[in-house]
PDB file of C-alpha atoms in Angstrom:
ATOM      1  CA  MET A  44     -43.458-133.945 -89.894  1.00 85.00           C
ATOM      2  CA  VAL A  45     -42.285-131.982 -92.905  1.00 89.00           C
ATOM      3  CA  LYS A  46     -38.627-130.961 -93.010  1.00 89.00           C
ATOM      4  CA  THR A  47     -38.331-127.606 -94.744  1.00 90.00           C
ATOM      5  CA  GLN A  48     -36.545-124.271 -94.795  1.00 92.00           C
ATOM      6  CA  LEU A  49     -37.380-121.470 -92.369  1.00 89.00           C
ATOM      7  CA  THR A  50     -39.259-119.226 -94.809  1.00 92.00           C
ATOM      8  CA  ARG A  51     -42.847-118.160 -95.300  1.00 92.00           C
ATOM      9  CA  GLU A  52     -42.972-119.854 -98.705  1.00 95.00           C
ATOM     10  CA  HIS A  53     -41.688-123.150 -97.325  1.00 95.00           C
ATOM     11  CA  GLY A  54     -44.066-122.892 -94.364  1.00 94.00           C
ATOM     12  CA  TYR A  55     -46.874-122.446 -96.874  1.00 96.00           C
ATOM     13  CA  THR A  56     -45.947-125.487 -98.983  1.00 96.00           C
ATOM     14  CA  ALA A  57     -45.374-127.644 -95.882  1.00 95.00           C
ATOM     15  CA  ALA A  58     -48.796-126.638 -94.547  1.00 95.00           C
ATOM     16  CA  VAL A  59     -50.403-127.432 -97.927  1.00 96.00           C
ATOM     17  CA  GLU A  60     -48.871-130.903 -97.717  1.00 96.00           C
ATOM     18  CA  LEU A  61     -50.054-131.469 -94.142  1.00 95.00           C
ATOM     19  CA  LEU A  62     -53.506-129.944 -94.495  1.00 95.00           C
ATOM     20  CA  SER A  63     -54.205-131.899 -97.691  1.00 94.00           C
ATOM     21  CA  LEU A  64     -53.895-135.220 -95.861  1.00 94.00           C
ATOM     22  CA  THR A  65     -57.046-137.330 -95.578  1.00 94.00           C
ATOM     23  CA  ASP A  66     -56.539-137.399 -91.806  1.00 94.00           C
ATOM     24  CA  ARG A  67     -55.827-133.674 -91.531  1.00 93.00           C
ATOM     25  CA  PRO A  68     -54.066-132.485 -88.355  1.00 93.00           C
ATOM     26  CA  THR A  69     -55.863-130.150 -85.961  1.00 92.00           C
ATOM     27  CA  ALA A  70     -52.642-128.302 -85.114  1.00 91.00           C
ATOM     28  CA  VAL A  71     -49.506-127.196 -86.932  1.00 90.00           C
ATOM     29  CA  PHE A  72     -46.209-126.575 -85.128  1.00 88.00           C
ATOM     30  CA  THR A  73     -43.759-124.260 -86.894  1.00 89.00           C
ATOM     31  CA  ALA A  74     -40.123-123.481 -86.176  1.00 87.00           C
ATOM     32  CA  ASN A  75     -40.458-119.711 -86.617  1.00 86.00           C
ATOM     33  CA  ASP A  76     -42.804-116.809 -87.343  1.00 84.00           C
ATOM     34  CA  MET A  77     -42.242-116.899 -91.102  1.00 88.00           C
ATOM     35  CA  GLN A  78     -43.313-120.545 -91.337  1.00 92.00           C
ATOM     36  CA  ALA A  79     -46.332-119.712 -89.169  1.00 90.00           C
ATOM     37  CA  LEU A  80     -47.323-116.938 -91.598  1.00 89.00           C
ATOM     38  CA  GLY A  81     -47.193-119.482 -94.419  1.00 93.00           C
ATOM     39  CA  ALA A  82     -49.345-121.893 -92.405  1.00 93.00           C
ATOM     40  CA  TYR A  83     -51.898-119.141 -91.704  1.00 89.00           C
ATOM     41  CA  GLN A  84     -52.061-118.321 -95.418  1.00 93.00           C
ATOM     42  CA  THR A  85     -52.629-121.982 -96.288  1.00 95.00           C
ATOM     43  CA  ALA A  86     -55.362-122.273 -93.662  1.00 94.00           C
ATOM     44  CA  ARG A  87     -57.140-119.180 -95.019  1.00 92.00           C
ATOM     45  CA  GLU A  88     -56.972-120.437 -98.599  1.00 95.00           C
ATOM     46  CA  LEU A  89     -58.417-123.801 -97.536  1.00 95.00           C
ATOM     47  CA  GLY A  90     -61.245-122.070 -95.674  1.00 95.00           C
ATOM     48  CA  LEU A  91     -59.925-123.099 -92.250  1.00 94.00           C
ATOM     49  CA  ARG A  92     -60.297-120.723 -89.316  1.00 91.00           C
ATOM     50  CA  VAL A  93     -57.487-120.326 -86.784  1.00 88.00           C
ATOM     51  CA  PRO A  94     -58.028-121.378 -83.989  1.00 85.00           C
ATOM     52  CA  HIS A  95     -61.484-122.892 -84.575  1.00 89.00           C
ATOM     53  CA  ASP A  96     -60.467-125.390 -87.255  1.00 93.00           C
ATOM     54  CA  LEU A  97     -56.682-125.335 -86.870  1.00 92.00           C
ATOM     55  CA  SER A  98     -54.300-124.379 -84.057  1.00 89.00           C
ATOM     56  CA  VAL A  99     -50.927-122.886 -84.971  1.00 86.00           C
ATOM     57  CA  VAL A 100     -47.993-123.052 -82.558  1.00 82.00           C
ATOM     58  CA  GLY A 101     -44.595-121.503 -83.189  1.00 77.00           C
ATOM     59  CA  LEU A 102     -41.380-122.638 -81.569  1.00 75.00           C
ATOM     60  CA  GLU A 103     -40.022-119.139 -81.066  1.00 69.00           C
ATOM     61  CA  ILE A 104     -41.358-116.004 -79.482  1.00 59.00           C
ATOM     62  CA  ALA A 105     -43.676-114.412 -82.022  1.00 55.00           C
ATOM     63  CA  THR A 106     -42.494-110.917 -82.907  1.00 57.00           C
ATOM     64  CA  THR A 107     -43.594-110.419 -86.500  1.00 55.00           C
ATOM     65  CA  LEU A 108     -47.144-111.769 -86.561  1.00 54.00           C
ATOM     66  CA  THR A 109     -50.294-109.704 -86.255  1.00 52.00           C
ATOM     67  CA  VAL A 110     -52.134-112.777 -84.963  1.00 55.00           C
ATOM     68  CA  ARG A 111     -51.296-113.608 -81.348  1.00 52.00           C
ATOM     69  CA  GLU A 112     -49.493-116.855 -82.079  1.00 49.00           C
ATOM     70  CA  SER A 113     -49.131-119.441 -79.328  1.00 52.00           C
ATOM     71  CA  THR A 114     -45.463-120.106 -78.668  1.00 51.00           C
ATOM     72  CA  ALA A 115     -43.247-122.693 -77.045  1.00 52.00           C
ATOM     73  CA  PRO A 116     -39.754-121.169 -76.836  1.00 52.00           C
ATOM     74  CA  PRO A 117     -37.061-123.771 -77.577  1.00 51.00           C
ATOM     75  CA  GLN A 118     -34.467-124.955 -75.097  1.00 51.00           C
ATOM     76  CA  ARG A 119     -31.533-127.242 -75.777  1.00 46.00           C
ATOM     77  CA  GLY A 120     -32.310-130.747 -74.616  1.00 49.00           C
ATOM     78  CA  GLU A 121     -33.195-134.268 -75.565  1.00 45.00           C
ATOM     79  CA  ALA A 122     -36.955-134.103 -76.119  1.00 47.00           C
ATOM     80  CA  GLY A 123     -36.846-134.332 -79.936  1.00 47.00           C
ATOM     81  CA  PRO A 124     -35.225-137.783 -80.156  1.00 46.00           C
ATOM     82  CA  GLU A 125     -37.048-139.003 -77.019  1.00 44.00           C
ATOM     83  CA  LEU A 126     -40.431-138.171 -78.518  1.00 45.00           C
ATOM     84  CA  GLY A 127     -39.536-139.612 -81.896  1.00 48.00           C
ATOM     85  CA  VAL A 128     -39.975-136.159 -83.424  1.00 50.00           C
ATOM     86  CA  CYS A 129     -36.523-136.165 -84.901  1.00 51.00           C
ATOM     87  CA  PRO A 130     -35.296-139.744 -85.201  1.00 52.00           C
ATOM     88  CA  GLY A 131     -31.568-139.775 -85.750  1.00 54.00           C
ATOM     89  CA  CYS A 132     -31.111-136.110 -84.806  1.00 50.00           C
ATOM     90  CA  PRO A 133     -27.877-135.509 -82.973  1.00 48.00           C
ATOM     91  CA  GLU A 134     -28.634-134.763 -79.334  1.00 49.00           C
ATOM     92  CA  GLU A 135     -27.041-131.319 -79.524  1.00 46.00           C
ATOM     93  CA  ARG A 136     -29.517-130.279 -82.247  1.00 43.00           C
ATOM     94  CA  ALA A 137     -32.642-131.478 -80.453  1.00 42.00           C
ATOM     95  CA  THR A 138     -34.859-128.988 -78.635  1.00 44.00           C
ATOM     96  CA  ARG A 139     -37.527-129.109 -75.997  1.00 47.00           C
ATOM     97  CA  ALA A 140     -40.077-126.492 -75.029  1.00 47.00           C
ATOM     98  CA  SER A 141     -39.239-124.771 -71.746  1.00 50.00           C
ATOM     99  CA  GLY A 142     -42.296-122.575 -71.466  1.00 52.00           C
ATOM    100  CA  ARG A 143     -45.373-121.755 -73.448  1.00 51.00           C
ATOM    101  CA  SER A 144     -47.706-118.888 -74.174  1.00 52.00           C
ATOM    102  CA  VAL A 145     -51.176-119.922 -75.288  1.00 50.00           C
ATOM    103  CA  ARG A 146     -52.684-117.063 -77.251  1.00 52.00           C
ATOM    104  CA  THR A 147     -55.412-116.660 -79.850  1.00 55.00           C
ATOM    105  CA  SER A 148     -53.966-119.130 -82.371  1.00 54.00           C
ATOM    106  CA  CYS A 149     -55.034-122.123 -80.228  1.00 53.00           C
ATOM    107  CA  GLN A 150     -58.202-123.124 -78.433  1.00 55.00           C
TER     108      GLN A 150
END
């Protein structure tokens, strides 16, 4: 997990960090559309094809992307700390997906 700001540029640099790992992830989860755009740009520059080589999932309803991004709209809840995604996060700031839309950004 990379903690970053909710911008395209920060999504790009976070994706560079993740996709440069020796054990590269097969999916990237972003908090918003702008971060997802940054992740798509990183994937393209590294020669990765979405969704063949990398799945991209956004945690908001995609409204600004031309790619049909898969989404998991957030809902207030306890899933973050329970899953170890956000150790130490206050419960009121944790989110859990309440529904999902699998589109062309995932296989």
